[in-house]
mmCIF file of C-alpha atoms and ligand atoms in Angstrom:
data_model
loop_
_atom_site.group_PDB
_atom_site.id
_atom_site.type_symbol
_atom_site.label_atom_id
_atom_site.label_comp_id
_atom_site.label_asym_id
_atom_site.label_seq_id
_atom_site.Cartn_x
_atom_site.Cartn_y
_atom_site.Cartn_z
ATOM 1 C CA UNK A 1 52.302 119.900 83.298
ATOM 2 C CA UNK A 2 54.014 121.128 80.124
ATOM 3 C CA UNK A 3 52.749 119.785 76.807
ATOM 4 C CA UNK A 4 56.234 118.685 75.719
ATOM 5 C CA UNK A 5 59.377 117.634 77.605
ATOM 6 C CA UNK A 6 62.885 117.946 76.159
ATOM 7 C CA UNK A 7 65.665 116.114 78.000
ATOM 8 C CA UNK A 8 68.913 118.065 77.965
ATOM 9 C CA UNK A 9 72.190 116.558 79.120
ATOM 10 C CA UNK A 10 73.986 119.562 80.639
ATOM 11 C CA UNK A 11 77.766 119.373 80.967
ATOM 12 C CA UNK A 12 79.049 122.364 83.008
ATOM 13 C CA UNK A 13 82.669 121.102 82.904
ATOM 14 C CA UNK A 14 85.452 123.228 84.370
ATOM 15 C CA UNK A 15 86.529 126.807 85.077
ATOM 16 C CA UNK A 16 83.752 129.292 84.301
ATOM 17 C CA UNK A 17 81.642 126.406 82.914
ATOM 18 C CA UNK A 18 79.309 125.983 85.932
ATOM 19 C CA UNK A 19 78.837 129.771 86.221
ATOM 20 C CA UNK A 20 77.756 130.304 82.612
ATOM 21 C CA UNK A 21 75.703 127.095 82.515
ATOM 22 C CA UNK A 22 73.614 128.397 85.437
ATOM 23 C CA UNK A 23 72.616 131.396 83.282
ATOM 24 C CA UNK A 24 71.702 129.202 80.308
ATOM 25 C CA UNK A 25 69.427 127.202 82.615
ATOM 26 C CA UNK A 26 67.701 130.385 83.793
ATOM 27 C CA UNK A 27 66.984 131.267 80.168
ATOM 28 C CA UNK A 28 65.657 127.752 79.483
ATOM 29 C CA UNK A 29 63.372 127.933 82.524
ATOM 30 C CA UNK A 30 61.960 131.278 81.379
ATOM 31 C CA UNK A 31 61.384 130.027 77.839
ATOM 32 C CA UNK A 32 59.822 126.811 79.104
ATOM 33 C CA UNK A 33 57.063 128.630 80.984
ATOM 34 C CA UNK A 34 56.480 130.927 78.025
ATOM 35 C CA UNK A 35 56.205 128.161 75.423
ATOM 36 C CA UNK A 36 54.549 125.473 77.566
ATOM 37 C CA UNK A 37 57.572 123.213 77.264
ATOM 38 C CA UNK A 38 59.675 121.594 79.977
ATOM 39 C CA UNK A 39 63.435 121.610 79.479
ATOM 40 C CA UNK A 40 64.543 118.844 81.828
ATOM 41 C CA UNK A 41 68.239 119.504 82.440
ATOM 42 C CA UNK A 42 70.441 116.854 84.038
ATOM 43 C CA UNK A 43 74.061 117.671 84.925
ATOM 44 C CA UNK A 44 76.820 115.189 84.121
ATOM 45 C CA UNK A 45 80.587 115.226 84.441
ATOM 46 C CA UNK A 46 83.087 115.928 81.685
ATOM 47 C CA UNK A 47 86.660 117.192 81.493
ATOM 48 C CA UNK A 48 88.789 117.939 84.557
ATOM 49 C CA UNK A 49 85.882 117.622 86.987
ATOM 50 C CA UNK A 50 85.215 114.110 85.618
ATOM 51 C CA UNK A 51 88.914 113.204 86.014
ATOM 52 C CA UNK A 52 88.776 114.356 89.661
ATOM 53 C CA UNK A 53 85.512 112.564 90.411
ATOM 54 C CA UNK A 54 86.588 109.249 88.877
ATOM 55 C CA UNK A 55 89.965 109.476 90.664
ATOM 56 C CA UNK A 56 88.258 110.163 94.017
ATOM 57 C CA UNK A 57 85.905 107.237 93.479
ATOM 58 C CA UNK A 58 88.916 104.942 92.975
ATOM 59 C CA UNK A 59 87.974 104.317 89.341
ATOM 60 C CA UNK A 60 90.196 104.606 86.279
ATOM 61 C CA UNK A 61 90.492 108.391 85.788
ATOM 62 C CA UNK A 62 88.654 109.545 82.688
ATOM 63 C CA UNK A 63 87.470 112.835 81.179
ATOM 64 C CA UNK A 64 84.351 111.140 79.786
ATOM 65 C CA UNK A 65 82.735 108.648 82.191
ATOM 66 C CA UNK A 66 80.435 106.024 80.632
ATOM 67 C CA UNK A 67 77.532 107.450 82.657
ATOM 68 C CA UNK A 68 77.966 110.812 80.876
ATOM 69 C CA UNK A 69 78.064 109.224 77.462
ATOM 70 C CA UNK A 70 74.987 107.097 78.221
ATOM 71 C CA UNK A 71 73.105 110.173 79.451
ATOM 72 C CA UNK A 72 74.153 112.170 76.371
ATOM 73 C CA UNK A 73 72.944 109.426 74.032
ATOM 74 C CA UNK A 74 69.623 109.162 75.854
ATOM 75 C CA UNK A 75 68.971 112.916 75.763
ATOM 76 C CA UNK A 76 67.377 115.138 73.114
ATOM 77 C CA UNK A 77 70.393 117.465 73.084
ATOM 78 C CA UNK A 78 73.678 118.063 74.880
ATOM 79 C CA UNK A 79 74.548 121.517 76.197
ATOM 80 C CA UNK A 80 78.228 121.837 77.098
ATOM 81 C CA UNK A 81 80.019 124.773 78.739
ATOM 82 C CA UNK A 82 83.816 124.320 78.640
ATOM 83 C CA UNK A 83 86.554 122.010 79.872
ATOM 84 C CA UNK A 84 90.202 122.351 80.887
ATOM 85 C CA UNK A 85 92.478 124.247 83.205
ATOM 86 C CA UNK A 86 96.027 124.351 84.556
ATOM 87 C CA UNK A 87 95.210 121.810 87.280
ATOM 88 C CA UNK A 88 94.999 119.072 84.648
ATOM 89 C CA UNK A 89 97.640 120.255 82.196
ATOM 90 C CA UNK A 90 100.119 117.452 81.621
ATOM 91 C CA UNK A 91 102.521 116.227 78.960
ATOM 92 C CA UNK A 92 102.411 112.692 80.388
ATOM 93 C CA UNK A 93 100.694 110.643 77.646
ATOM 94 C CA UNK A 94 99.466 108.148 80.264
ATOM 95 C CA UNK A 95 97.501 110.773 82.211
ATOM 96 C CA UNK A 96 94.004 111.777 81.065
ATOM 97 C CA UNK A 97 93.450 115.340 79.825
ATOM 98 C CA UNK A 98 90.142 117.266 80.014
ATOM 99 C CA UNK A 99 90.057 117.933 76.242
ATOM 100 C CA UNK A 100 89.972 114.172 75.604
ATOM 101 C CA UNK A 101 86.451 114.219 77.016
ATOM 102 C CA UNK A 102 85.403 116.717 74.389
ATOM 103 C CA UNK A 103 86.948 114.874 71.459
ATOM 104 C CA UNK A 104 85.566 111.566 72.707
ATOM 105 C CA UNK A 105 81.992 112.775 73.141
ATOM 106 C CA UNK A 106 81.965 114.390 69.676
ATOM 107 C CA UNK A 107 83.256 111.148 68.167
ATOM 108 C CA UNK A 108 80.946 108.869 70.142
ATOM 109 C CA UNK A 109 77.883 110.925 69.201
ATOM 110 C CA UNK A 110 78.895 110.729 65.525
ATOM 111 C CA UNK A 111 78.890 114.519 65.096
ATOM 112 C CA UNK A 112 79.975 115.132 61.507
ATOM 113 C CA UNK A 113 79.211 118.801 61.056
ATOM 114 C CA UNK A 114 80.063 121.921 63.012
ATOM 115 C CA UNK A 115 78.370 125.201 62.529
ATOM 116 C CA UNK A 116 79.420 128.552 63.840
ATOM 117 C CA UNK A 117 77.197 131.553 63.254
ATOM 118 C CA UNK A 118 78.913 134.943 63.013
ATOM 119 C CA UNK A 119 76.481 137.727 63.684
ATOM 120 C CA UNK A 120 77.261 141.374 64.326
ATOM 121 C CA UNK A 121 75.680 143.199 67.231
ATOM 122 C CA UNK A 122 75.379 146.917 66.407
ATOM 123 C CA UNK A 123 76.248 147.759 70.017
ATOM 124 C CA UNK A 124 79.568 145.886 69.753
ATOM 125 C CA UNK A 125 80.751 147.026 66.327
ATOM 126 C CA UNK A 126 83.711 148.876 67.828
ATOM 127 C CA UNK A 127 85.066 145.607 69.266
ATOM 128 C CA UNK A 128 85.772 144.366 65.741
ATOM 129 C CA UNK A 129 89.198 144.899 64.201
ATOM 130 C CA UNK A 130 87.384 145.685 60.907
ATOM 131 C CA UNK A 131 86.008 149.075 59.867
ATOM 132 C CA UNK A 132 82.329 149.622 60.696
ATOM 133 C CA UNK A 133 81.282 150.080 57.055
ATOM 134 C CA UNK A 134 82.594 146.589 56.208
ATOM 135 C CA UNK A 135 80.530 144.998 58.953
ATOM 136 C CA UNK A 136 77.148 146.339 57.920
ATOM 137 C CA UNK A 137 74.857 143.380 57.140
ATOM 138 C CA UNK A 138 77.281 140.649 58.257
ATOM 139 C CA UNK A 139 75.282 137.583 59.276
ATOM 140 C CA UNK A 140 76.904 134.352 58.176
ATOM 141 C CA UNK A 141 77.286 130.782 59.273
ATOM 142 C CA UNK A 142 80.252 128.523 58.618
ATOM 143 C CA UNK A 143 79.346 124.877 58.104
ATOM 144 C CA UNK A 144 82.447 122.755 58.584
ATOM 145 C CA UNK A 145 82.774 119.043 57.846
ATOM 146 C CA UNK A 146 84.089 117.407 61.026
ATOM 147 C CA UNK A 147 85.016 113.789 60.473
ATOM 148 C CA UNK A 148 86.975 113.573 57.209
ATOM 149 C CA UNK A 149 89.821 115.229 55.346
ATOM 150 C CA UNK A 150 93.394 115.735 56.502
ATOM 151 C CA UNK A 151 92.692 115.377 60.224
ATOM 152 C CA UNK A 152 91.417 111.832 59.800
ATOM 153 C CA UNK A 153 93.703 110.627 56.993
ATOM 154 C CA UNK A 154 96.859 108.593 57.455
ATOM 155 C CA UNK A 155 99.739 110.384 59.168
ATOM 156 C CA UNK A 156 103.166 108.984 58.461
ATOM 157 C CA UNK A 157 106.804 109.905 59.111
ATOM 158 C CA UNK A 158 109.566 108.217 57.142
ATOM 159 C CA UNK A 159 113.248 108.389 58.112
ATOM 160 C CA UNK A 160 116.353 108.025 55.912
ATOM 161 C CA UNK A 161 114.562 108.957 52.721
ATOM 162 C CA UNK A 162 117.129 109.560 49.969
ATOM 163 C CA UNK A 163 117.307 113.246 48.924
ATOM 164 C CA UNK A 164 114.962 114.431 51.722
ATOM 165 C CA UNK A 165 117.544 116.405 53.710
ATOM 166 C CA UNK A 166 118.292 120.054 52.889
ATOM 167 C CA UNK A 167 121.835 119.115 51.816
ATOM 168 C CA UNK A 168 120.451 116.537 49.351
ATOM 169 C CA UNK A 169 121.301 113.555 51.557
ATOM 170 C CA UNK A 170 118.969 111.179 53.405
ATOM 171 C CA UNK A 171 116.419 112.854 55.654
ATOM 172 C CA UNK A 172 112.876 112.731 56.965
ATOM 173 C CA UNK A 173 109.648 112.891 55.033
ATOM 174 C CA UNK A 174 106.155 113.342 56.459
ATOM 175 C CA UNK A 175 102.851 112.459 54.807
ATOM 176 C CA UNK A 176 99.273 113.408 55.758
ATOM 177 C CA UNK A 177 96.637 112.066 53.422
ATOM 178 C CA UNK A 178 93.378 113.819 52.628
ATOM 179 C CA UNK A 179 90.374 111.660 51.828
ATOM 180 C CA UNK A 180 86.678 112.289 51.261
ATOM 181 C CA UNK A 181 83.833 110.074 50.100
ATOM 182 C CA UNK A 182 80.842 111.380 48.157
ATOM 183 C CA UNK A 183 78.602 110.466 51.079
ATOM 184 C CA UNK A 184 80.679 112.488 53.560
ATOM 185 C CA UNK A 185 80.533 115.525 51.287
ATOM 186 C CA UNK A 186 76.886 115.219 50.361
ATOM 187 C CA UNK A 187 75.462 115.097 53.901
ATOM 188 C CA UNK A 188 77.231 118.317 54.864
ATOM 189 C CA UNK A 189 76.495 120.210 51.644
ATOM 190 C CA UNK A 190 72.849 119.149 51.783
ATOM 191 C CA UNK A 191 72.606 120.431 55.344
ATOM 192 C CA UNK A 192 74.007 123.785 54.186
ATOM 193 C CA UNK A 193 71.323 124.101 51.496
ATOM 194 C CA UNK A 194 68.547 123.155 53.918
ATOM 195 C CA UNK A 195 69.822 125.840 56.316
ATOM 196 C CA UNK A 196 70.086 128.456 53.543
ATOM 197 C CA UNK A 197 66.469 127.845 52.572
ATOM 198 C CA UNK A 198 65.463 128.975 56.084
ATOM 199 C CA UNK A 199 67.726 132.036 56.173
ATOM 200 C CA UNK A 200 66.914 135.465 54.707
ATOM 201 C CA UNK A 201 69.744 135.666 52.146
ATOM 202 C CA UNK A 202 69.159 132.146 50.668
ATOM 203 C CA UNK A 203 72.787 131.836 49.637
ATOM 204 C CA UNK A 204 75.359 129.001 49.789
ATOM 205 C CA UNK A 205 79.065 129.428 49.050
ATOM 206 C CA UNK A 206 80.943 126.141 48.747
ATOM 207 C CA UNK A 207 84.640 126.604 49.491
ATOM 208 C CA UNK A 208 87.303 124.347 47.997
ATOM 209 C CA UNK A 209 90.680 124.270 46.284
ATOM 210 C CA UNK A 210 89.470 122.561 43.122
ATOM 211 C CA UNK A 211 92.264 124.048 41.005
ATOM 212 C CA UNK A 212 94.752 121.842 42.887
ATOM 213 C CA UNK A 213 93.144 119.101 45.006
ATOM 214 C CA UNK A 214 91.298 115.998 43.795
ATOM 215 C CA UNK A 215 89.222 115.909 47.017
ATOM 216 C CA UNK A 216 88.116 119.449 46.183
ATOM 217 C CA UNK A 217 87.143 118.486 42.628
ATOM 218 C CA UNK A 218 84.947 115.728 44.055
ATOM 219 C CA UNK A 219 83.614 118.214 46.631
ATOM 220 C CA UNK A 220 82.713 120.633 43.828
ATOM 221 C CA UNK A 221 80.976 117.959 41.718
ATOM 222 C CA UNK A 222 78.871 116.847 44.656
ATOM 223 C CA UNK A 223 78.067 120.445 45.653
ATOM 224 C CA UNK A 224 76.814 121.208 42.125
ATOM 225 C CA UNK A 225 74.713 118.041 42.042
ATOM 226 C CA UNK A 226 73.077 118.920 45.382
ATOM 227 C CA UNK A 227 72.663 122.590 44.375
ATOM 228 C CA UNK A 228 70.486 121.553 41.423
ATOM 229 C CA UNK A 229 67.915 120.268 43.936
ATOM 230 C CA UNK A 230 67.643 123.694 45.624
ATOM 231 C CA UNK A 231 66.801 126.161 42.840
ATOM 232 C CA UNK A 232 65.642 128.829 45.313
ATOM 233 C CA UNK A 233 69.135 129.023 46.828
ATOM 234 C CA UNK A 234 71.728 131.268 45.213
ATOM 235 C CA UNK A 235 74.796 129.011 44.879
ATOM 236 C CA UNK A 236 78.450 129.667 44.061
ATOM 237 C CA UNK A 237 81.889 128.073 44.495
ATOM 238 C CA UNK A 238 84.861 129.930 45.871
ATOM 239 C CA UNK A 239 88.502 128.929 46.148
ATOM 240 C CA UNK A 240 89.650 128.873 49.758
ATOM 241 C CA UNK A 241 92.442 131.421 49.277
ATOM 242 C CA UNK A 242 89.987 133.876 47.733
ATOM 243 C CA UNK A 243 87.488 133.154 50.521
ATOM 244 C CA UNK A 244 90.075 133.966 53.217
ATOM 245 C CA UNK A 245 90.547 137.321 51.507
ATOM 246 C CA UNK A 246 86.819 137.975 50.896
ATOM 247 C CA UNK A 247 85.991 137.295 54.554
ATOM 248 C CA UNK A 248 87.822 140.456 55.548
ATOM 249 C CA UNK A 249 87.306 142.468 52.320
ATOM 250 C CA UNK A 250 83.542 141.959 51.955
ATOM 251 C CA UNK A 251 82.137 139.689 54.684
ATOM 252 C CA UNK A 252 78.520 140.819 54.164
ATOM 253 C CA UNK A 253 78.338 138.934 50.838
ATOM 254 C CA UNK A 254 78.248 135.574 52.661
ATOM 255 C CA UNK A 255 75.302 133.676 54.083
ATOM 256 C CA UNK A 256 76.043 129.939 54.472
ATOM 257 C CA UNK A 257 79.654 128.959 53.832
ATOM 258 C CA UNK A 258 80.196 125.206 53.543
ATOM 259 C CA UNK A 259 83.603 123.589 53.452
ATOM 260 C CA UNK A 260 85.785 120.642 54.394
ATOM 261 C CA UNK A 261 87.426 120.079 57.768
ATOM 262 C CA UNK A 262 90.783 121.885 57.556
ATOM 263 C CA UNK A 263 89.545 124.847 55.516
ATOM 264 C CA UNK A 264 86.599 125.156 57.914
ATOM 265 C CA UNK A 265 88.846 125.101 60.962
ATOM 266 C CA UNK A 266 90.869 128.019 59.651
ATOM 267 C CA UNK A 267 88.045 130.045 58.088
ATOM 268 C CA UNK A 268 85.798 129.741 61.156
ATOM 269 C CA UNK A 269 88.510 131.224 63.390
ATOM 270 C CA UNK A 270 89.102 133.991 60.873
ATOM 271 C CA UNK A 271 85.371 134.709 60.651
ATOM 272 C CA UNK A 272 84.945 134.680 64.425
ATOM 273 C CA UNK A 273 87.318 137.627 64.662
ATOM 274 C CA UNK A 274 84.845 139.744 62.674
ATOM 275 C CA UNK A 275 82.898 140.123 65.912
ATOM 276 C CA UNK A 276 86.008 140.841 67.959
ATOM 277 C CA UNK A 277 84.505 139.215 71.042
ATOM 278 C CA UNK A 278 85.063 135.585 71.965
ATOM 279 C CA UNK A 279 82.391 135.749 74.649
ATOM 280 C CA UNK A 280 79.637 136.109 72.015
ATOM 281 C CA UNK A 281 80.247 133.075 69.803
ATOM 282 C CA UNK A 282 78.240 129.869 70.010
ATOM 283 C CA UNK A 283 78.626 126.682 68.014
ATOM 284 C CA UNK A 284 76.703 123.516 67.262
ATOM 285 C CA UNK A 285 77.977 120.081 66.310
ATOM 286 C CA UNK A 286 75.378 117.977 64.544
ATOM 287 C CA UNK A 287 75.180 114.377 63.395
ATOM 288 C CA UNK A 288 72.660 111.640 62.894
ATOM 289 C CA UNK A 289 71.720 111.460 66.591
ATOM 290 C CA UNK A 290 71.970 113.763 69.592
ATOM 291 C CA UNK A 291 73.563 117.139 68.792
ATOM 292 C CA UNK A 292 75.938 119.108 70.994
ATOM 293 C CA UNK A 293 75.907 122.874 71.601
ATOM 294 C CA UNK A 294 78.707 124.878 73.202
ATOM 295 C CA UNK A 295 80.339 128.305 73.334
ATOM 296 C CA UNK A 296 83.411 128.737 71.128
ATOM 297 C CA UNK A 297 85.557 129.918 74.038
ATOM 298 C CA UNK A 298 87.324 127.805 76.644
ATOM 299 C CA UNK A 299 87.044 127.483 80.430
ATOM 300 C CA UNK A 300 88.757 130.848 81.143
ATOM 301 C CA UNK A 301 90.541 129.638 84.308
ATOM 302 C CA UNK A 302 91.944 133.154 84.833
ATOM 303 C CA UNK A 303 88.489 134.474 85.783
ATOM 304 C CA UNK A 304 86.826 131.288 87.098
ATOM 305 C CA UNK A 305 84.946 131.690 90.377
ATOM 306 C CA UNK A 306 84.932 135.485 90.181
ATOM 307 C CA UNK A 307 81.372 135.797 88.862
ATOM 308 C CA UNK A 308 82.449 138.034 85.966
ATOM 309 C CA UNK A 309 82.384 135.633 82.988
ATOM 310 C CA UNK A 310 80.257 136.557 79.997
ATOM 311 C CA UNK A 311 77.372 134.038 79.778
ATOM 312 C CA UNK A 312 76.119 135.225 76.350
ATOM 313 C CA UNK A 313 77.915 132.639 74.172
ATOM 314 C CA UNK A 314 76.436 129.924 76.405
ATOM 315 C CA UNK A 315 72.985 131.516 76.116
ATOM 316 C CA UNK A 316 73.407 131.785 72.330
ATOM 317 C CA UNK A 317 74.264 128.058 72.325
ATOM 318 C CA UNK A 318 70.769 127.580 73.757
ATOM 319 C CA UNK A 319 69.444 129.578 70.792
ATOM 320 C CA UNK A 320 71.123 127.119 68.403
ATOM 321 C CA UNK A 321 69.790 124.146 70.369
ATOM 322 C CA UNK A 322 66.226 125.491 70.147
ATOM 323 C CA UNK A 323 66.635 126.016 66.416
ATOM 324 C CA UNK A 324 68.402 122.861 65.316
ATOM 325 C CA UNK A 325 67.398 120.184 67.849
ATOM 326 C CA UNK A 326 63.920 121.289 68.920
ATOM 327 C CA UNK A 327 62.755 123.163 65.781
ATOM 328 C CA UNK A 328 61.595 125.987 68.079
ATOM 329 C CA UNK A 329 62.538 128.816 65.723
ATOM 330 C CA UNK A 330 60.261 131.328 67.456
ATOM 331 C CA UNK A 331 61.874 130.726 70.838
ATOM 332 C CA UNK A 332 65.329 130.831 69.221
ATOM 333 C CA UNK A 333 64.510 134.194 67.620
ATOM 334 C CA UNK A 334 63.362 135.452 71.028
ATOM 335 C CA UNK A 335 66.698 134.535 72.611
ATOM 336 C CA UNK A 336 68.622 136.268 69.822
ATOM 337 C CA UNK A 337 66.408 139.359 70.133
ATOM 338 C CA UNK A 338 66.765 139.420 73.934
ATOM 339 C CA UNK A 339 70.576 139.350 73.706
ATOM 340 C CA UNK A 340 70.534 142.144 71.105
ATOM 341 C CA UNK A 341 68.206 144.205 73.278
ATOM 342 C CA UNK A 342 70.322 143.832 76.415
ATOM 343 C CA UNK A 343 73.398 144.973 74.470
ATOM 344 C CA UNK A 344 71.501 147.825 72.810
ATOM 345 C CA UNK A 345 70.464 149.002 76.285
ATOM 346 C CA UNK A 346 74.162 149.306 77.078
ATOM 347 C CA UNK A 347 74.601 146.365 79.462
ATOM 348 C CA UNK A 348 78.034 144.685 79.276
ATOM 349 C CA UNK A 349 80.131 142.097 81.045
ATOM 350 C CA UNK A 350 83.731 143.166 81.692
ATOM 351 C CA UNK A 351 85.134 141.443 78.566
ATOM 352 C CA UNK A 352 82.902 143.438 76.194
ATOM 353 C CA UNK A 353 82.867 146.727 78.101
ATOM 354 C CA UNK A 354 84.961 149.635 76.847
ATOM 355 C CA UNK A 355 85.967 153.079 78.097
ATOM 356 C CA UNK A 356 82.551 154.449 77.147
ATOM 357 C CA UNK A 357 80.660 151.917 79.324
ATOM 358 C CA UNK A 358 79.446 153.522 82.583
ATOM 359 C CA UNK A 359 80.654 151.547 85.615
ATOM 360 C CA UNK A 360 77.068 150.787 86.691
ATOM 361 C CA UNK A 361 76.448 149.082 83.318
ATOM 362 C CA UNK A 362 79.216 146.512 83.761
ATOM 363 C CA UNK A 363 77.474 143.381 85.033
ATOM 364 C CA UNK A 364 78.571 140.119 86.570
ATOM 365 C CA UNK A 365 77.626 136.733 85.123
ATOM 366 C CA UNK A 366 74.377 136.260 87.055
ATOM 367 C CA UNK A 367 73.189 139.838 86.545
ATOM 368 C CA UNK A 368 73.754 139.517 82.786
ATOM 369 C CA UNK A 369 71.735 136.271 82.766
ATOM 370 C CA UNK A 370 68.954 138.082 84.665
ATOM 371 C CA UNK A 371 68.947 140.895 82.095
ATOM 372 C CA UNK A 372 68.448 138.393 79.254
ATOM 373 C CA UNK A 373 65.612 136.714 81.146
ATOM 374 C CA UNK A 374 64.034 140.126 81.762
ATOM 375 C CA UNK A 375 64.330 140.990 78.057
ATOM 376 C CA UNK A 376 62.594 137.722 77.163
ATOM 377 C CA UNK A 377 59.456 138.542 79.090
HETATM 378 P P1 NAD B 1 89.799 130.641 76.809
HETATM 379 O O1 NAD B 1 88.824 130.778 75.724
HETATM 380 O O2 NAD B 1 89.371 129.853 77.987
HETATM 381 O O3 NAD B 1 90.257 132.093 77.328
HETATM 382 C C1 NAD B 1 90.900 133.062 76.502
HETATM 383 C C2 NAD B 1 90.687 134.458 77.102
HETATM 384 O O4 NAD B 1 89.343 134.843 76.906
HETATM 385 C C3 NAD B 1 90.932 134.515 78.624
HETATM 386 O O5 NAD B 1 91.486 135.754 78.965
HETATM 387 C C4 NAD B 1 89.546 134.402 79.216
HETATM 388 O O6 NAD B 1 89.415 135.023 80.475
HETATM 389 C C5 NAD B 1 88.698 135.079 78.156
HETATM 390 N N1 NAD B 1 87.341 134.492 78.079
HETATM 391 C C6 NAD B 1 86.991 133.318 77.503
HETATM 392 N N2 NAD B 1 85.692 133.106 77.659
HETATM 393 C C7 NAD B 1 85.200 134.171 78.318
HETATM 394 C C8 NAD B 1 83.916 134.522 78.793
HETATM 395 N N3 NAD B 1 82.834 133.748 78.569
HETATM 396 N N4 NAD B 1 83.778 135.677 79.464
HETATM 397 C C9 NAD B 1 84.818 136.491 79.678
HETATM 398 N N5 NAD B 1 86.069 136.218 79.262
HETATM 399 C C10 NAD B 1 86.252 135.060 78.601
HETATM 400 O O7 NAD B 1 91.118 130.025 76.152
HETATM 401 P P2 NAD B 1 92.480 129.564 76.850
HETATM 402 O O8 NAD B 1 92.836 130.488 77.958
HETATM 403 O O9 NAD B 1 93.414 129.353 75.731
HETATM 404 O O10 NAD B 1 92.166 128.137 77.462
HETATM 405 C C11 NAD B 1 91.797 127.900 78.821
HETATM 406 C C12 NAD B 1 91.424 126.453 78.990
HETATM 407 O O11 NAD B 1 90.247 126.190 78.198
HETATM 408 C C13 NAD B 1 92.506 125.487 78.484
HETATM 409 O O12 NAD B 1 92.568 124.392 79.373
HETATM 410 C C14 NAD B 1 91.980 125.052 77.119
HETATM 411 O O13 NAD B 1 92.450 123.791 76.767
HETATM 412 C C15 NAD B 1 90.493 125.054 77.355
HETATM 413 N N6 NAD B 1 89.670 125.196 76.147
HETATM 414 C C16 NAD B 1 88.511 124.508 76.134
HETATM 415 C C17 NAD B 1 87.650 124.647 75.064
HETATM 416 C C18 NAD B 1 86.346 123.926 75.124
HETATM 417 O O14 NAD B 1 85.945 123.477 76.185
HETATM 418 N N7 NAD B 1 85.631 123.830 74.007
HETATM 419 C C19 NAD B 1 87.973 125.495 74.000
HETATM 420 C C20 NAD B 1 89.164 126.226 74.065
HETATM 421 C C21 NAD B 1 90.016 126.077 75.160
#
């Protein structure tokens, strides 16, 4: 009997989801025996598979059944794979879509912060579109506010507005408002400082557009107030346009980057390209209650069922879960080290293999999961 039990709500979802989730579970089982912990995983439905199951059961079709939400709330963490696929693609607003399950669960769990680590693996440096010398020492995490800003402001379209048309006559006008409260800013910025205290570079860069936007000026004031409480952390502000440039000119200068919703959306995609490989990126969404961990990629319907998907982003989502939900930093470090080791030994899935990879080093999904488990022991 393990000394501690963690309940994990596992959501395999659609496409390659079940295949990569199986590998994450193998890793959890191996870590459990090593650390005298039981990771009790329970599968639930989300996305297209939930739409199918509720339809078959004669219920109202939904991408997020109540039973899934209840299980997620009752668990210590949620581990999601991916949702979506052509089977459920529709423009009919009355039909449910798999992605609604994802948005709904994030909202219902009150997840207000998303973090995406960007870490370089020496073995994969050639996959990056950036020169090798620029990538040396890159190890950063983007902390993005998730529930405020432009995406959650008022969205309005006005017709027949005098002078709005290109010819000077009446035309349309659109308005999206951007709002932030001090509380919304503070909880995210504080989290960034707490994280920086535990990371080797001890650095926080707060990104805003304070030379133009009032929300950014408030963001900056709050960031400075919080920074004063963390004297051991090296703190600076950066304007978002400069940051977009610095991320490709000198990415190694960053440690924890914290920013509002829209800027974070754009910068995290830009930063993810530093690695050049979608199959390696994990993310965590955190809030006051149960947190959710998932790969940054989608359900890859083009390769689903073929046994060739890269399970590493899913396995690295487990690393984040160990770190941020279970405070098992040692086990998290072991997962990160095992993934690095497997790559250093030359093992690849098809998406990260190149011309130099010998054919016998290109592994399927399950074999790659086995290699990580082997490297853990
Ligand atoms: P995608 O990320 O699923 O795939 C993009 C490309 O990357 C494809 O060629 C795919 O084969 C490849 N790829 C992705 N993950 C991989 C992996 N682990 N191993 C090997 N190759 C991998 O994006 P897409 O094709 O734009 O979207 C497919 C479906 O996924 C859509 O229905 C979309 O809505 C959904 N989606 C879901 C999420 C999510 O669940 N969080 C995120 C993005 C897209």
